Amino acid sequence: MELKLNHVLESQQFKVPRIMELFERTQAMKKIVARGGTLDYQNKILASLFYAPSTRTRFSFESAMYRLGGKVLSTEHAREFSSEIKDENLEDTIRIIGNYCDAIVLRHHEAGGAARAARNSLVPIINAGDGTGGQHPTQALLDLYTIHNECQTIDGLSVAFIGALDNGRTARSLAYLLSKFDRVKLHFIAPDELQMKPDILEHLDENGISYELSNSTKGLASKVDVLYITRLDRERLISKHVDLEQYNVGASLLKKLRKDAVILHPLPRSVEISSEVDMDSRAAYFRQAQNGLYVRMALLTMLFDENN
Amino acid sequence: MELKLNHVLESQQFKVPRIMELFERTQAMKKIVARGGTLDYQNKILASLFYAPSTRTRFSFESAMYRLGGKVLSTEHAREFSSEIKDENLEDTIRIIGNYCDAIVLRHHEAGGAARAARNSLVPIINAGDGTGGQHPTQALLDLYTIHNECQTIDGLSVAFIGALDNGRTARSLAYLLSKFDRVKLHFIAPDELQMKPDILEHLDENGISYELSNSTKGLASKVDVLYITRLDRERLISKHVDLEQYNVGASLLKKLRKDAVILHPLPRSVEISSEVDMDSRAAYFRQAQNGLYVRMALLTMLFDENN
Amino acid sequence: MELKLNHVLESQQFKVPRIMELFERTQAMKKIVARGGTLDYQNKILASLFYAPSTRTRFSFESAMYRLGGKVLSTEHAREFSSEIKDENLEDTIRIIGNYCDAIVLRHHEAGGAARAARNSLVPIINAGDGTGGQHPTQALLDLYTIHNECQTIDGLSVAFIGALDNGRTARSLAYLLSKFDRVKLHFIAPDELQMKPDILEHLDENGISYELSNSTKGLASKVDVLYITRLDRERLISKHVDLEQYNVGASLLKKLRKDAVILHPLPRSVEISSEVDMDSRAAYFRQAQNGLYVRMALLTMLFDENN
């Protein structure tokens, strides 16, 4: 029997049937929004507790809550603004705010912040990113939903990750999720010093997922179904003497990609995608951002329905 | 035939019939608010995207949206808070946020920011001020509505602008709007080095609007129907060796003004109005601020109704 | 006859019948929230105008407004964000914002800020803390409600305040409120240099309230019904050569406290409570935070109902 969904903390917590249930709910949400409808969550309140700012992610959650008919409490920079005192602790804040809402979306600056919050919370916690090495599970879920929606399947797909993968929170979370599916093949394309970290690779080994590491897209473009691009920090790359051009997705790479490939990026982007890519029908990153709304609506309904 | 209202970017875009339609809607909004009513925009979401903070303007728009029955996403300082990365671009942000709302109110720190946003937006953009040399069209519309409401006409009015006019966004936008009416006469009262810029004067010339430049209110007070005061930056004036007293509106100027004159100020004010003016019935600047609510409600209904 | 409740500025303004009316309404609100209900204030807008940030207090008010069915305008750091100009005055801001809402919750950084605001406001002002030496009346009301709820009475109680009492806004406001009840006995436990200030002691003398000052809990624990702990600023205490241990509430003090004593703290806390206290059934500070929601809902309904 499936456990109740208490909190959304890390992508590993989701098993395949749960993911499929989420995707079905997501489809339903899409239809409701398309016809300008709303749902019956008028008396529910979502608190956005962002210790570090992220306008897009916050708006995505808050819009989802509004489309459900609910209400929103919001702080966009709690780390700076929470209180006059410096040593206020996250645990007390979460314990108190739980009295004022029905769920908390938390972005915290420390890895593990969401799990600490969950241990002290009266209401469900949704991790909207915790720390550089932490997780961002709803991003991974919307990434996966987009892959599923664009490719009609996940099993058997070949997915390439490109960029600074060592502290790419979104790439890490998505790799965990993909490891739950059958015959998936992963490619990690990054400069050696920015490659995917061993903890993820070990997890893939344990789950029998095949993967390849490389430091160039050479020979790869024609093989992948999904190209997942992550943010490049120009200054960090220059300091590591990495040739930025190598990891840029532009016209020359587009030519080599399959006709039915899907290009994803969690956004915001920096220098890693040339503007000509936006016009290509394979570029799915704006559809991906839009799916964030539906996936988050679906997740919120699951949390509210199962914790009533 | 009137074009659809896609975006509200600059005051010039409004032709007189549109302005009159807006003012009729504004009257209707006033009545609805007065009787504590609301409208049927429950499923609409307005996003306030303020790159530079302005609590009053933001609250005015958000209150308008609430009085329509709608919902609000809000960021009060997106320039500082939008993201961990520095080089995030406005175009992508607008493209993404359009998925989460039905209209965006944008205050941007660069002139032309609103037009750039509009080119990339899925939903209507309302310019709530872009840069020092930019526009603030809804302020100009509420200023004009207040003039219309206080004087029962706009044609034939004599309107004096006083203050630092060179980078007065609100004075510039209102001058554009007034140039669309008949037999309007404008007076620009400012120190020579802070006078209204040539682009506006050329525009007035082209439209056959008569205007006068002067650096003192001497001989003018008895001639004007409307006195539009703009903000004086004390330090800037001192650095330019301007005599602040000259441009202050106080008891002595009040005595010379006509009994039926109207005193406006976009607020917030600095040193340019003495407190005794507040008690004078000709001081209309708080009514002007109140009209902001009704004009913005009316504008939002036009945008929603025409972009459905 | 009871006067209309125009503003909530300081705890002294409340007389006992009013307080009892508030507590009855609070009980009603508790029941409504418990059954997931809402009230009929859909067309009311509350503006949160926080010049200094306090996420918990702000969320408590905003949640209260949502549970009433209403809407919320919010700024979390108006001092930094209100406007491009530095010399904008509170009076104008309040005068303008009153057009956009039905009540204003104000946190201001200067003592007396709330009273200044009330003199210029079109709508009720609720003081959510003004300055270090100022007031925080809704905190005092929820503290008092918690005492009433835990002890079933206020008359005759022995209440000890412990901590840095000299600039403890919450302790000061609560002392004012307690002075309205019969046979109350107060104890102020603080290092001499941080003791309760003479203005409060004089007020207690005038009202015939007996109190004791001491700099240690010695011999006191077994006598008190309520222990009201306030925040200790570690650095300030060290600079005053105060032994922090002396004023810490932990296991050894718990042993001496009566079985039916009630431990309160306005939160957030710093070093003054050891974590083992949280598990003790006498620790009522999280229930106290929860009561903030109901008391604020009740206060808002009184303001809206009496200013319609």
Short mmCIF file of C-alpha atoms in Angstrom, two decimals, chain A residues 43 45 47-49 71-78 80-85 87-88 92-93 95-97 99-102, chain C residues 36-38 53-56 58-60 62-63 66-67 69-70 76-77 81 107 169 231 267-270 286 289-290 293:
data_model
loop_
_atom_site.label_atom_id
_atom_site.label_comp_id
_atom_site.label_asym_id
_atom_site.label_seq_id
_atom_site.Cartn_x
_atom_site.Cartn_y
_atom_site.Cartn_z
CA ASN A 43 -10.09 27.68 2.64
CA ILE A 45 -3.54 28.71 2.76
CA ALA A 47 2.90 29.85 2.98
CA SER A 48 5.87 30.65 0.72
CA LEU A 49 8.88 30.79 3.01
CA LYS A 71 -4.66 31.76 -0.62
CA VAL A 72 -1.01 32.64 -0.20
CA LEU A 73 1.24 34.01 2.56
CA SER A 74 4.58 35.06 1.17
CA THR A 75 8.06 36.15 2.15
CA GLU A 76 10.63 36.56 -0.57
CA HIS A 77 13.80 36.93 1.47
CA ALA A 78 13.29 35.50 4.94
CA GLU A 80 17.45 38.80 5.64
CA PHE A 81 14.00 39.72 6.86
CA SER A 82 12.73 37.15 9.28
CA SER A 83 13.39 38.97 12.51
CA GLU A 84 15.39 41.49 14.41
CA ILE A 85 17.39 38.74 16.04
CA ASP A 87 19.98 33.52 15.99
CA GLU A 88 16.33 32.72 15.33
CA ASP A 92 10.73 27.43 15.81
CA THR A 93 9.77 29.45 12.74
CA ARG A 95 6.57 25.26 14.21
CA ILE A 96 4.88 28.66 14.50
CA ILE A 97 4.07 29.29 10.85
CA ASN A 99 -0.41 27.47 12.79
CA TYR A 100 -1.08 30.02 10.08
CA CYS A 101 -1.29 27.86 6.96
CA ASP A 102 -2.05 24.43 5.52
CA GLY C 36 -12.37 24.63 8.38
CA GLY C 37 -14.92 27.40 8.01
CA THR C 38 -14.54 30.99 6.94
CA PRO C 53 10.50 42.87 8.93
CA SER C 54 8.83 40.23 11.10
CA THR C 55 7.65 37.25 9.12
CA ARG C 56 5.85 35.55 12.00
CA ARG C 58 2.98 39.50 9.57
CA PHE C 59 1.90 35.98 8.64
CA SER C 60 -0.21 35.78 11.79
CA GLU C 62 -2.41 37.93 7.13
CA SER C 63 -3.54 34.41 7.96
CA TYR C 66 -7.53 35.08 5.04
CA ARG C 67 -9.41 32.94 7.58
CA GLY C 69 -12.34 35.41 3.90
CA GLY C 70 -10.55 38.70 3.18
CA GLU C 76 7.76 43.24 4.33
CA HIS C 77 10.39 45.93 4.50
CA PHE C 81 11.62 49.72 -0.08
CA ARG C 107 5.07 47.82 12.23
CA ARG C 169 8.13 45.72 24.43
CA ARG C 231 14.28 37.39 24.86
CA LEU C 267 8.96 34.16 20.50
CA PRO C 268 11.27 34.21 18.68
CA ARG C 269 13.58 33.03 21.40
CA SER C 270 17.30 33.15 21.67
CA PHE C 286 3.53 27.34 20.93
CA ALA C 289 1.63 31.59 19.03
CA GLN C 290 -1.39 29.69 17.75
CA LEU C 293 -4.26 33.78 14.95
#
